[in-house]
Short mmCIF file of C-alpha atoms in Angstrom, two decimals:
data_model
loop_
_atom_site.label_atom_id
_atom_site.label_comp_id
_atom_site.label_asym_id
_atom_site.label_seq_id
_atom_site.Cartn_x
_atom_site.Cartn_y
_atom_site.Cartn_z
CA MET A 241 63.17 -33.57 7.07
CA SER A 242 65.91 -31.40 4.75
CA ASN A 243 67.95 -32.70 1.80
CA ILE A 244 71.17 -31.75 0.88
CA LEU A 245 73.64 -32.35 -2.03
CA ILE A 246 76.91 -31.48 -2.13
CA GLU A 247 78.65 -31.95 -5.13
CA GLY A 248 81.67 -31.77 -7.18
CA GLY A 249 84.05 -30.67 -4.50
CA THR A 250 87.14 -33.06 -3.77
CA ILE A 251 86.36 -35.23 -0.75
CA VAL A 252 89.07 -35.47 2.03
CA GLY A 253 89.13 -37.68 4.55
CA GLU A 254 89.68 -41.58 5.26
CA GLY A 255 93.30 -41.16 4.27
CA ARG A 256 92.25 -40.31 0.77
CA LYS A 257 90.94 -37.60 -1.87
CA LEU A 258 88.37 -38.10 -4.19
CA ALA A 259 86.04 -36.29 -6.72
CA GLY A 260 82.80 -36.94 -5.75
CA TRP A 261 79.47 -36.22 -3.53
CA ILE A 262 78.22 -36.24 -0.22
CA LEU A 263 74.40 -36.18 0.31
CA VAL A 264 72.67 -35.22 3.59
CA SER A 265 69.38 -36.40 5.27
CA GLY A 266 68.28 -34.31 7.96
CA ASP A 267 71.49 -33.44 10.43
CA ARG A 268 73.17 -36.59 8.91
CA ILE A 269 75.65 -37.87 6.14
CA SER A 270 73.24 -40.86 4.58
CA ALA A 271 75.63 -41.49 1.57
CA VAL A 272 79.40 -40.62 0.12
CA GLY A 273 80.29 -41.33 -3.88
CA GLU A 274 82.58 -40.75 -6.07
CA GLY A 275 81.91 -39.14 -9.52
CA ARG A 276 78.75 -37.73 -10.48
CA TYR A 277 75.60 -38.39 -8.03
CA GLU A 278 73.08 -40.17 -11.03
CA GLY A 279 70.25 -40.72 -8.35
CA GLU A 280 66.85 -38.66 -8.21
CA PHE A 281 67.20 -36.12 -5.68
CA ARG A 282 65.01 -33.46 -4.16
CA GLY A 283 66.29 -31.05 -2.02
CA ARG A 284 69.22 -28.27 -1.62
CA ARG A 285 72.01 -28.73 -4.18
CA ILE A 286 75.57 -27.07 -3.15
CA ASP A 287 78.10 -26.72 -5.70
CA ALA A 288 81.59 -27.04 -4.61
CA ARG A 289 83.38 -27.37 -7.73
CA GLY A 290 86.73 -26.26 -6.71
CA MET A 291 86.50 -26.72 -3.17
CA PHE A 292 87.97 -29.12 -0.62
CA VAL A 293 85.09 -30.72 1.20
CA MET A 294 86.46 -32.43 4.90
CA PRO A 295 84.51 -32.83 8.37
CA GLY A 296 85.59 -30.45 11.16
CA VAL A 297 88.82 -29.60 12.04
CA ILE A 298 89.98 -29.88 15.62
CA ASP A 299 92.45 -27.28 16.25
CA ASP A 300 94.75 -28.58 19.13
CA GLN A 301 96.54 -25.28 20.03
CA VAL A 302 94.17 -21.88 20.61
CA HIS A 303 95.43 -18.87 22.36
CA PHE A 304 91.84 -16.77 23.52
CA ARG A 305 93.84 -14.45 25.46
CA ASP A 306 91.50 -14.33 27.98
CA PRO A 307 92.13 -13.17 30.62
CA GLY A 308 94.76 -10.10 30.17
CA LEU A 309 95.82 -9.98 26.47
CA THR A 310 92.18 -9.30 24.78
CA TYR A 311 93.31 -6.93 22.56
CA LYS A 312 95.08 -9.87 21.15
CA GLY A 313 92.02 -11.42 20.62
CA ASP A 314 89.35 -12.99 22.90
CA ILE A 315 87.09 -16.41 23.06
CA ARG A 316 84.25 -14.51 20.80
CA THR A 317 86.86 -12.99 17.62
CA GLU A 318 89.29 -16.47 18.14
CA SER A 319 85.88 -18.41 18.01
CA LEU A 320 84.40 -17.22 15.31
CA ALA A 321 87.94 -16.98 13.44
CA GLY A 322 88.12 -20.58 14.07
CA VAL A 323 84.11 -21.29 12.91
CA ALA A 324 85.20 -19.55 9.29
CA GLY A 325 87.93 -21.98 9.09
CA GLY A 326 86.22 -24.85 9.61
CA VAL A 327 86.97 -25.50 13.34
CA THR A 328 84.53 -27.73 15.04
CA SER A 329 86.55 -28.43 18.22
CA PHE A 330 89.62 -26.93 20.48
CA MET A 331 92.13 -27.70 22.82
CA GLU A 332 93.02 -23.96 24.51
CA MET A 333 96.80 -23.66 25.45
CA PRO A 334 96.55 -20.75 28.05
CA ASN A 335 98.76 -17.72 27.11
CA THR A 336 97.55 -14.83 29.08
CA LYS A 337 98.15 -12.35 31.96
CA PRO A 338 97.94 -13.49 34.34
CA ALA A 339 98.67 -17.09 33.53
CA THR A 340 95.98 -19.62 34.11
CA THR A 341 95.86 -23.16 34.90
#
């Protein structure tokens, strides 16, 4: 099981922001804290100073343009763009030719 400590960033969630750390054990967040992490730690450290750390975002208006308008973007290009921005889920709003339902 791998451990990851994300520290120094601004954690956004639960209706507030705090400067702190997130401890990940395996594939789960095991602890979140404010300020500096003071415990003993073995594993990978990620320096998030100057960054926002937040849960994955749900994009509720995505236009994949498949079929018919793929020169504007398709499921591959638009999905990759979403992942780069932290999107973990989406709701597609069809905007295609022919129209989809």
